[in-house]
Short mmCIF file of C-alpha atoms in Angstrom, two decimals:
data_model
loop_
_atom_site.label_atom_id
_atom_site.label_comp_id
_atom_site.label_asym_id
_atom_site.label_seq_id
_atom_site.Cartn_x
_atom_site.Cartn_y
_atom_site.Cartn_z
CA MET A 1 26.97 7.27 -9.71
CA SER A 2 27.24 4.15 -11.76
CA SER A 3 25.05 3.85 -14.84
CA GLN A 4 24.22 0.27 -13.80
CA ALA A 5 21.61 1.33 -11.28
CA THR A 6 19.59 -1.16 -9.27
CA PRO A 7 16.21 -1.41 -10.97
CA LYS A 8 14.27 -2.66 -7.96
CA PHE A 9 12.85 -0.58 -5.13
CA ARG A 10 15.04 -1.09 -2.12
CA ARG A 11 14.77 -0.14 1.54
CA SER A 12 17.24 0.07 4.41
CA SER A 13 16.40 -0.21 8.09
CA SER A 14 18.40 2.84 9.10
CA ARG A 15 20.13 5.51 7.02
CA MET A 16 21.23 9.06 7.67
CA TYR A 17 20.46 11.64 5.05
CA ASP A 18 21.02 15.34 5.42
CA GLY A 19 20.67 15.56 9.14
CA MET A 20 17.89 13.13 9.85
CA LEU A 21 17.67 9.43 10.54
CA VAL A 22 15.55 7.78 7.89
CA GLU A 23 13.92 4.56 9.06
CA GLU A 24 13.11 3.47 5.51
CA ALA A 25 14.66 4.73 2.31
CA ILE A 26 13.69 3.91 -1.24
CA GLU A 27 16.25 3.94 -4.03
CA ILE A 28 14.92 4.00 -7.56
CA GLN A 29 16.39 4.42 -11.01
CA VAL A 30 16.11 7.91 -12.49
CA ASP A 31 17.67 7.41 -15.91
CA SER A 32 20.66 5.63 -17.36
CA SER A 33 23.17 7.60 -15.32
CA GLU A 34 21.55 8.86 -12.13
CA ALA A 35 19.66 7.58 -9.12
CA TRP A 36 18.19 9.27 -6.11
CA VAL A 37 17.07 8.21 -2.68
CA LEU A 38 13.59 9.05 -1.50
CA PRO A 39 12.62 8.91 2.18
CA GLU A 40 9.54 7.57 3.83
CA PRO A 41 8.47 10.35 6.23
CA ASP A 42 7.10 9.24 9.56
CA GLU A 43 3.35 9.03 9.67
CA PRO A 44 2.04 11.18 12.52
CA LYS A 45 0.36 9.01 15.15
CA SER A 46 -2.21 11.77 15.53
CA THR A 47 -2.63 15.07 13.80
CA PRO A 48 -4.03 18.32 15.19
CA PHE A 49 -4.77 19.46 11.65
CA SER A 50 -8.07 18.66 10.03
CA CYS A 51 -9.17 18.98 6.44
CA GLU A 52 -12.60 20.24 5.47
CA LEU A 53 -14.63 17.12 4.73
CA ASP A 54 -17.88 16.51 2.89
CA ALA A 55 -20.79 14.40 4.15
CA ASP A 56 -19.03 11.21 3.04
CA GLY A 57 -15.86 12.10 4.91
CA LYS A 58 -13.88 13.00 1.78
CA CYS A 59 -11.51 15.95 1.72
CA LEU A 60 -12.97 18.91 -0.16
CA SER A 61 -9.62 20.43 -1.13
CA PRO A 62 -6.86 17.77 -1.37
CA GLY A 63 -3.37 19.26 -1.46
CA ARG A 64 -4.60 22.80 -0.90
CA MET A 65 -3.16 22.90 2.63
CA SER A 66 0.32 21.65 3.49
CA HIS A 67 -0.92 19.37 6.27
CA CYS A 68 -3.38 17.59 3.95
CA ARG A 69 -2.26 14.04 3.16
CA HIS A 70 -5.15 13.21 0.82
CA SER A 71 -4.61 12.31 -2.82
CA LEU A 72 -6.75 13.60 -5.66
CA TYR A 73 -7.53 11.44 -8.69
CA GLY A 74 -10.09 11.36 -11.46
CA LYS A 75 -10.61 15.12 -11.69
CA PRO A 76 -8.04 16.34 -14.23
CA ILE A 77 -7.95 20.03 -15.11
CA GLU A 78 -8.52 21.34 -18.62
CA GLN A 79 -5.66 21.58 -21.09
CA SER A 80 -5.63 25.40 -21.27
CA LYS A 81 -4.78 25.56 -17.55
CA ILE A 82 -2.22 22.80 -17.92
CA LYS A 83 -0.39 24.73 -20.65
CA LYS A 84 -0.04 27.75 -18.34
CA ILE A 85 1.25 25.60 -15.48
CA MET A 86 3.69 23.47 -17.47
CA ASP A 87 5.23 26.38 -19.38
CA TRP A 88 6.72 24.31 -22.23
CA GLU A 89 8.20 27.27 -24.14
CA GLY A 90 11.85 26.42 -23.39
CA ASN A 91 11.44 22.75 -24.34
CA LYS A 92 14.71 21.73 -22.64
CA GLU A 93 15.79 18.11 -22.37
CA GLY A 94 16.14 16.10 -19.17
CA GLU A 95 15.76 17.77 -15.81
CA ASP A 96 16.67 21.16 -17.26
CA GLY A 97 13.13 21.03 -18.62
CA GLY A 98 11.65 20.16 -15.20
CA LEU A 99 12.37 17.72 -12.37
CA ILE A 100 11.93 14.06 -13.28
CA TRP A 101 9.89 11.80 -10.98
CA ARG A 102 8.93 8.15 -11.13
CA ALA A 103 5.71 6.68 -9.78
CA LEU A 104 4.94 3.03 -9.11
CA LEU A 105 1.80 2.04 -11.06
CA LEU A 106 -0.19 -0.70 -9.35
CA PRO A 107 -2.82 -2.89 -10.98
CA ALA A 108 -6.37 -1.92 -10.00
CA ASP A 109 -6.80 -5.13 -8.00
CA PHE A 110 -3.36 -5.09 -6.35
CA ASP A 111 -4.87 -5.87 -2.91
CA LYS A 112 -7.49 -8.47 -3.93
CA SER A 113 -5.73 -11.23 -1.95
CA PHE A 114 -4.80 -9.16 1.10
CA ALA A 115 -7.79 -10.11 3.26
CA LYS A 116 -7.23 -13.79 2.49
CA ASN A 117 -3.46 -14.22 2.78
CA GLY A 118 -2.00 -10.76 3.44
CA LYS A 119 -0.37 -10.57 0.00
CA LEU A 120 -0.21 -7.54 -2.28
CA THR A 121 0.76 -7.24 -5.94
CA MET A 122 3.79 -4.98 -6.60
CA LEU A 123 3.59 -3.43 -3.11
CA THR A 124 4.98 -4.38 0.29
CA SER A 125 2.62 -4.37 3.27
CA ASN A 126 4.40 -1.50 5.06
CA HIS A 127 3.14 0.83 2.32
CA TYR A 128 -0.47 -0.38 2.58
CA ASP A 129 -3.24 1.04 4.75
CA ALA A 130 -5.16 -2.12 5.67
CA LYS A 131 -7.86 -0.20 7.51
CA ASN A 132 -8.80 2.00 4.56
CA HIS A 133 -7.76 -0.49 1.85
CA CYS A 134 -5.47 1.89 0.01
CA VAL A 135 -1.85 2.90 -0.52
CA LYS A 136 -0.41 4.92 2.35
CA PRO A 137 0.12 8.59 1.45
CA ARG A 138 3.46 10.31 0.95
CA ARG A 139 5.47 7.22 0.10
CA GLY A 140 8.84 7.65 -1.57
CA MET A 141 7.93 5.54 -4.60
CA MET A 142 4.66 7.49 -5.09
CA ALA A 143 2.50 4.42 -5.62
CA VAL A 144 -0.86 4.84 -7.35
CA THR A 145 -3.31 2.40 -8.91
CA GLU A 146 -3.62 2.28 -12.68
CA SER A 147 -7.29 3.32 -12.52
CA ASP A 148 -6.55 6.39 -10.39
CA PHE A 149 -3.58 7.37 -12.52
CA PHE A 150 -5.14 7.04 -15.98
CA SER A 151 -8.36 8.74 -14.85
CA SER A 152 -6.23 11.78 -13.94
CA LEU A 153 -4.64 12.25 -17.36
CA THR A 154 -5.46 15.02 -19.82
CA ILE A 155 -4.38 15.08 -23.45
CA VAL A 156 -2.84 18.41 -24.36
CA ASN A 157 -2.72 19.29 -28.05
CA ILE A 158 0.08 21.55 -29.21
CA ARG A 159 0.01 22.91 -32.74
CA GLY A 160 2.46 21.13 -35.00
CA LYS A 161 3.70 18.79 -32.26
CA THR A 162 2.91 15.37 -30.84
CA PRO A 163 0.11 15.53 -28.22
CA ARG A 164 1.21 15.37 -24.60
CA TRP A 165 -0.43 13.54 -21.70
CA VAL A 166 -0.40 15.24 -18.30
CA PHE A 167 -1.36 14.00 -14.84
CA SER A 168 -3.18 16.57 -12.71
CA GLY A 169 -4.41 16.06 -9.16
CA VAL A 170 -2.44 15.25 -6.01
CA LEU A 171 -0.11 12.28 -6.47
CA ASN A 172 0.11 9.97 -3.45
CA GLY A 173 -0.78 12.73 -1.01
CA TRP A 174 2.18 14.97 -1.94
CA PRO A 175 0.85 18.57 -2.26
CA GLY A 176 3.96 19.52 -4.25
CA LEU A 177 3.19 17.01 -7.02
CA THR A 178 0.05 18.24 -8.75
CA CYS A 179 0.82 18.63 -12.46
CA LEU A 180 3.22 16.21 -14.16
CA GLU A 181 3.78 15.35 -17.81
CA LEU A 182 3.81 11.62 -18.57
CA LEU A 183 6.96 10.80 -20.53
CA LYS A 184 7.20 7.04 -20.42
CA ILE A 185 5.69 3.85 -18.97
CA GLU A 186 8.07 0.96 -18.27
CA PHE A 187 7.78 -2.50 -16.78
CA GLN A 188 9.87 -5.36 -15.45
CA GLY A 189 9.27 -9.02 -16.04
CA ALA A 190 11.14 -12.15 -15.07
CA LEU A 191 14.45 -10.42 -15.76
CA PRO A 192 15.46 -7.41 -13.59
CA THR A 193 15.60 -4.99 -16.51
CA TRP A 194 13.23 -2.20 -17.44
CA ARG A 195 11.43 -2.46 -20.78
CA GLU A 196 9.56 0.39 -22.42
CA HIS A 197 5.81 -0.06 -22.89
CA TRP A 198 4.77 3.45 -23.95
CA ASN A 199 6.58 6.66 -24.88
CA THR A 200 5.16 10.16 -25.31
CA ASN A 201 6.83 10.47 -28.72
CA GLU A 202 4.57 7.72 -30.10
CA GLY A 203 1.61 10.09 -30.15
CA VAL A 204 -0.86 7.39 -29.02
CA LYS A 205 -2.96 7.04 -25.88
CA PRO A 206 -1.01 5.60 -22.91
CA THR A 207 -2.09 2.20 -21.56
CA TYR A 208 -1.17 -0.15 -18.74
CA PRO A 209 1.01 -3.13 -19.69
CA LYS A 210 -0.60 -6.53 -19.20
CA GLY A 211 0.92 -9.95 -18.59
CA HIS A 212 1.15 -12.43 -15.74
CA LEU A 213 4.95 -12.25 -15.71
CA ILE A 214 5.06 -8.48 -15.09
CA THR A 215 6.49 -7.76 -11.66
CA GLU A 216 6.64 -3.96 -11.62
CA VAL A 217 5.32 -1.00 -13.63
CA ARG A 218 6.42 2.60 -13.34
CA ALA A 219 5.68 5.94 -14.95
CA LYS A 220 8.34 8.50 -15.76
CA LEU A 221 6.96 11.97 -15.12
CA ARG A 222 8.27 15.50 -15.52
CA ALA A 223 7.26 18.51 -13.43
CA PRO A 224 6.79 22.00 -14.96
CA SER A 225 9.90 23.55 -16.52
CA TRP A 226 10.38 26.04 -13.68
CA SER A 227 10.78 23.18 -11.18
CA ALA A 228 14.35 22.81 -12.42
CA TYR A 229 15.09 26.08 -10.60
CA GLY A 230 12.76 26.17 -7.60
CA TRP A 231 9.49 25.23 -5.92
CA SER A 232 7.48 27.96 -7.59
CA LYS A 233 7.37 29.75 -10.91
CA GLU A 234 6.92 33.08 -9.12
CA SER A 235 9.67 32.55 -6.53
CA THR A 236 12.58 30.59 -7.99
CA GLY A 237 15.53 29.18 -6.09
CA TYR A 238 15.80 26.15 -3.82
CA TYR A 239 16.44 28.33 -0.80
CA LEU A 240 14.33 28.84 2.34
CA TRP A 241 14.41 30.94 5.50
CA TYR A 242 12.53 29.84 8.62
CA GLU A 243 11.91 32.72 11.03
CA GLY A 244 11.40 30.60 14.11
CA GLN A 245 12.05 33.43 16.56
CA ALA A 246 9.44 35.80 15.14
CA THR A 247 6.27 36.57 17.11
CA VAL A 248 4.44 34.64 14.42
CA PRO A 249 6.90 32.14 12.88
CA ARG A 250 6.91 31.91 9.11
CA LEU A 251 8.80 30.26 6.28
CA LEU A 252 9.81 32.18 3.16
CA PHE A 253 11.39 30.65 0.08
CA GLY A 254 13.04 31.55 -3.20
CA THR A 255 13.29 35.07 -4.56
CA ASN A 256 10.32 36.12 -2.42
CA ILE A 257 12.58 36.14 0.65
CA LEU A 258 14.42 39.24 -0.52
CA LYS A 259 11.29 40.88 -1.92
CA THR A 260 9.52 40.42 1.42
CA TYR A 261 12.40 41.81 3.48
CA GLU A 262 12.81 44.85 1.24
CA LYS A 263 9.08 45.60 1.31
CA GLU A 264 8.80 45.23 5.08
CA ARG A 265 11.87 47.36 5.69
CA LEU A 266 10.41 50.08 3.51
CA VAL A 267 7.13 50.05 5.44
CA SER A 268 8.62 49.86 8.96
CA GLY A 269 11.56 52.19 8.43
CA ASP A 270 13.63 50.01 10.76
CA PRO A 271 17.29 49.49 9.92
CA SER A 272 18.28 46.10 8.58
CA PRO A 273 20.20 43.86 11.01
CA ARG A 274 23.83 43.29 10.10
CA CYS A 275 25.83 40.10 10.33
CA VAL A 276 28.84 40.80 12.54
CA LYS A 277 30.39 37.36 13.20
CA ILE A 278 30.43 34.03 11.44
CA HIS A 279 31.04 30.67 13.13
CA ASN A 280 31.43 27.20 11.61
CA ILE A 281 30.46 24.07 13.52
CA ALA A 282 30.94 20.42 12.54
CA HIS A 283 29.36 17.32 14.05
CA ARG A 284 28.39 13.74 13.36
CA TYR A 285 24.81 12.54 13.55
CA SER A 286 23.50 10.22 16.23
CA VAL A 287 22.30 7.00 14.64
CA GLY A 288 21.90 4.87 17.73
CA ASP A 289 23.51 1.45 17.42
CA HIS A 290 23.78 1.60 13.62
CA GLU A 291 26.87 3.79 13.23
CA GLY A 292 29.34 2.10 10.90
CA VAL A 293 32.71 3.13 9.49
CA LYS A 294 31.12 5.62 7.13
CA GLY A 295 29.00 7.11 9.91
CA ARG A 296 32.04 7.60 12.12
CA ASN A 297 33.71 9.55 9.33
CA SER A 298 30.70 11.53 8.07
CA TYR A 299 30.40 15.07 9.39
CA HIS A 300 27.81 17.76 8.81
CA SER A 301 29.02 21.36 8.80
CA PHE A 302 27.03 24.56 9.03
CA SER A 303 27.57 28.26 9.56
CA LEU A 304 26.10 30.26 12.42
CA MET A 305 25.49 33.96 11.75
CA GLU A 306 25.65 36.42 14.64
CA TRP A 307 23.60 39.62 14.18
CA ASP A 308 24.23 43.08 15.61
CA HIS A 309 20.81 43.12 17.35
CA GLY A 310 21.86 40.22 19.61
CA LYS A 311 18.30 38.80 19.78
CA TYR A 312 18.92 35.49 18.02
CA MET A 313 21.31 33.81 15.59
CA THR A 314 20.78 32.10 12.23
CA VAL A 315 21.96 28.65 11.16
CA VAL A 316 22.87 28.52 7.46
CA GLU A 317 23.38 25.12 5.87
CA LEU A 318 23.20 23.26 2.60
CA GLY A 319 21.14 20.09 2.39
CA ILE A 320 19.17 18.08 -0.14
CA VAL A 321 15.99 19.39 -1.76
CA ASN A 322 12.87 18.68 0.35
CA GLY A 323 15.00 17.25 3.17
CA LEU A 324 12.94 19.20 5.71
CA SER A 325 9.67 19.94 3.96
CA GLY A 326 9.31 16.35 2.77
CA TYR A 327 9.89 15.00 6.28
CA ASN A 328 7.39 16.84 8.48
CA GLY A 329 9.73 19.76 9.18
CA LYS A 330 11.99 17.69 11.42
CA SER A 331 14.82 20.16 11.87
CA ASN A 332 17.52 19.48 14.45
CA TRP A 333 17.30 23.14 15.41
CA LEU A 334 13.84 22.71 16.93
CA GLU A 335 13.38 21.60 20.53
CA ASP A 336 10.08 19.95 19.52
CA LYS A 337 11.49 18.41 16.34
CA ASN A 338 9.53 15.16 16.63
CA ASP A 339 6.19 16.84 17.32
CA VAL A 340 4.01 16.99 14.21
CA THR A 341 2.88 20.44 15.43
CA ASN A 342 6.41 21.83 15.52
CA GLY A 343 6.62 25.44 14.36
CA LEU A 344 8.36 24.65 11.09
CA ASN A 345 5.91 21.97 9.99
CA THR A 346 2.91 24.19 10.66
CA CYS A 347 4.04 26.90 8.23
CA ILE A 348 5.58 24.96 5.33
CA PRO A 349 3.94 26.04 2.04
CA SER A 350 2.32 23.16 0.18
CA GLU A 351 4.58 23.67 -2.87
CA LEU A 352 7.56 22.48 -0.82
CA ILE A 353 6.06 19.15 0.23
CA ALA A 354 7.42 16.45 -2.06
CA PRO A 355 9.86 13.52 -1.73
CA TRP A 356 13.53 14.18 -1.11
CA ARG A 357 15.96 14.60 -3.99
CA SER A 358 19.40 13.53 -2.82
CA SER A 359 21.22 14.82 -5.92
CA LEU A 360 19.85 18.38 -5.70
CA PRO A 361 20.84 21.03 -3.12
CA GLU A 362 18.78 23.50 -1.14
CA LEU A 363 19.98 26.28 1.15
CA ARG A 364 18.34 26.61 4.56
CA CYS A 365 18.42 29.48 7.01
CA THR A 366 16.91 28.85 10.45
CA ASP A 367 16.66 31.55 13.11
CA VAL A 368 17.53 29.96 16.47
CA ALA A 369 17.04 31.16 20.04
CA ALA A 370 20.74 31.26 20.96
CA LYS A 371 22.18 34.77 21.31
CA SER A 372 25.82 33.63 21.27
CA VAL A 373 27.83 30.75 19.88
CA ASP A 374 28.27 29.41 23.42
CA GLU A 375 24.51 29.27 23.89
CA HIS A 376 24.13 27.39 20.63
CA LEU A 377 26.86 24.93 21.57
CA ALA A 378 25.08 24.41 24.90
CA TYR A 379 21.86 23.60 22.97
CA MET A 380 23.75 21.06 20.89
CA LYS A 381 25.33 19.57 24.01
CA ARG A 382 21.83 18.99 25.48
CA HIS A 383 21.03 16.96 22.38
CA THR A 384 24.34 15.11 22.14
CA GLY A 385 24.43 11.39 22.75
CA LYS A 386 24.26 8.02 21.07
CA HIS A 387 20.46 8.04 20.89
CA GLN A 388 19.91 11.78 20.51
CA ARG A 389 20.85 14.15 17.62
CA PHE A 390 24.54 15.01 17.61
CA LEU A 391 27.95 13.47 18.22
CA ASP A 392 31.43 15.01 18.39
CA VAL A 393 30.34 18.66 18.14
CA GLN A 394 33.25 20.96 17.26
CA LEU A 395 33.54 24.71 16.80
CA ILE A 396 35.96 24.81 13.86
CA PHE A 397 36.00 28.49 12.87
CA SER A 398 35.01 31.91 14.20
CA HIS A 399 35.73 35.29 12.68
CA THR A 400 34.46 38.84 12.44
CA VAL A 401 32.50 39.53 9.25
CA ARG A 402 34.68 41.82 7.15
CA LEU A 403 32.33 42.10 4.22
CA SER A 404 31.26 45.73 3.78
CA PHE A 405 27.72 44.99 2.57
CA ASN A 406 26.53 42.69 5.35
CA SER A 407 22.86 43.56 6.02
CA GLN A 408 20.20 40.86 6.10
CA GLU A 409 19.06 41.91 2.64
CA HIS A 410 22.62 41.67 1.33
CA ILE A 411 23.06 38.21 2.89
CA THR A 412 19.75 37.14 1.41
CA GLN A 413 20.83 38.23 -2.08
CA TYR A 414 24.17 36.43 -1.75
CA LEU A 415 22.47 33.19 -0.72
CA GLN A 416 19.90 33.53 -3.48
CA ASN A 417 22.69 33.89 -6.03
CA TYR A 418 24.49 30.81 -4.67
CA ALA A 419 21.33 28.71 -4.64
CA GLN A 420 20.64 29.55 -8.28
CA ARG A 421 24.18 28.68 -9.34
CA GLU A 422 24.83 25.52 -7.33
CA ARG A 423 22.66 22.85 -8.96
CA THR A 424 24.22 19.61 -7.70
CA TYR A 425 24.52 17.90 -4.33
CA SER A 426 27.40 15.46 -4.02
CA GLU A 427 28.94 13.74 -1.01
CA ILE A 428 32.42 14.68 -2.24
CA GLN A 429 32.37 17.84 -4.34
CA SER A 430 29.30 19.87 -3.42
CA ASN A 431 27.83 19.43 0.02
CA CYS A 432 27.32 21.00 3.44
CA GLN A 433 31.06 21.21 4.12
CA THR A 434 32.00 22.82 0.82
CA PHE A 435 29.19 25.37 1.16
CA THR A 436 30.16 26.24 4.73
CA SER A 437 33.73 26.84 3.59
CA ASP A 438 32.58 29.03 0.70
CA PHE A 439 30.19 31.06 2.84
CA SER A 440 32.47 31.72 5.80
CA ALA A 441 35.41 32.54 3.53
CA PHE A 442 33.24 35.05 1.68
CA LEU A 443 31.92 36.79 4.80
CA ALA A 444 35.20 36.79 6.71
CA GLY A 445 37.42 37.65 3.75
CA LYS A 446 39.62 34.58 4.30
CA LYS A 447 41.12 32.52 1.50
CA ASP A 448 42.44 29.48 3.37
CA ILE A 449 39.22 27.97 4.75
CA GLN A 450 38.85 24.32 3.80
CA PRO A 451 36.08 21.72 4.31
CA TYR A 452 36.27 20.04 7.69
CA HIS A 453 36.96 16.48 6.59
CA PRO A 454 40.16 15.68 4.63
CA VAL A 455 38.20 13.64 2.06
CA ASN A 456 36.17 16.71 1.11
CA ARG A 457 39.31 18.77 0.66
CA ILE A 458 40.65 16.61 -2.17
CA ALA A 459 38.39 17.94 -4.93
CA TYR A 460 37.39 21.20 -3.22
CA ARG A 461 37.58 24.47 -5.09
CA ASN A 462 36.29 27.66 -3.56
CA LYS A 463 33.07 29.00 -5.11
CA ALA A 464 32.76 32.23 -3.11
CA TYR A 465 32.23 34.09 -6.38
CA TYR A 466 28.84 32.36 -6.66
CA PHE A 467 27.55 34.75 -3.98
CA LEU A 468 28.36 37.87 -5.99
CA TYR A 469 26.65 37.40 -9.32
CA ASP A 470 22.98 37.22 -10.24
CA GLY A 471 22.29 33.50 -10.48
CA SER A 472 19.29 34.00 -12.78
CA MET A 473 21.70 35.22 -15.49
CA TYR A 474 23.33 31.77 -15.61
CA PRO A 475 20.39 29.66 -16.83
CA ASP A 476 22.48 26.92 -18.36
CA VAL A 477 24.70 26.19 -15.35
#
């Protein structure tokens, strides 16, 4: 992506990202050479979930439960706890030291004129809750007032080093954003260029820039170091498995997927299911009346694993980090996708709920009701149409799994290895199509499987070897 990134927040009326139609998307500058797109998840018209409230109607535990959309400000945690969470030992630069986020900092009185003329300072009205006089939760730009932000900072003293300032709380209602180091505060004025106001290396207390010509202020923040490799320090890897066909559906993520399966198999004594066939399917996404030239040539590909028990199948696909968990669990593999109470959304761990990251990949496994590829194609056909989910569905590959070690635990380990090695999502070189080719070639023992679309074949190189080797032993990849 070009280093001359657009500095302003920008939204589009309709975009397709990673399998879902995004009504509003925000593009913001990450650093001098990278940008990402953050979605605005639909706000549920009503929610069956309820937080525990105090006598004043305030949430007692913001961010503790995944369904909670409340923010938490002004109650920072002590520095000893912050040191344990942030885990600064490695001290790596850039996102290798933790994911970088940017938050829009609003002046304390940003809505002072709203009642009179409907105008807001540094914020558009679609991100404002006029009833409660506050910023709407879970916005892509993570807007927060200066008073809320600065009241949530803790100074952390480190022997022999410049003090650090850390935000702790729940930022803009995102349960996955609770402890973030403040790296920089920047602002824009009359010219559309970002100027630095404060930097952590200065060793002084951060402040909010003042001036009547300032049009935008943002904070550059960094998550704990382990966030470069997963949602949790204890269970690394941007990789999840949704067991939607279980008696009690659940979602597992990271290295805990394999640990859980091994433990449960040991207790039950039941044999592990084995993957016996692998199918690849390609399709376009339905975008209503907004499909352009790019949309007509953009295909999503995924693999469909067939198990020897014949009870259900599993969709395996590569998408962007938080593409499901940051968007109310709206998976195309759920009949009740648009219901806020859908099975996936009700069991997403709070750590996974944060804005999308379009430059980072995550692997997703979803157990689906179909018992054969024909049943799954029939499901997709029911949801095919201009104003539905899919277009031009094609079965592009089917083959017997020839891999000797093909149990669910083996498959889990392979996917875990791949997720830890593949650290970039790209529309051309590393995406759903390239992963599907790698995965099916590995399981079927075929060397000539290529991405579905000719454009993706140009720079494609098979990475099937990623599945074989322990990804945690390649920390610098």
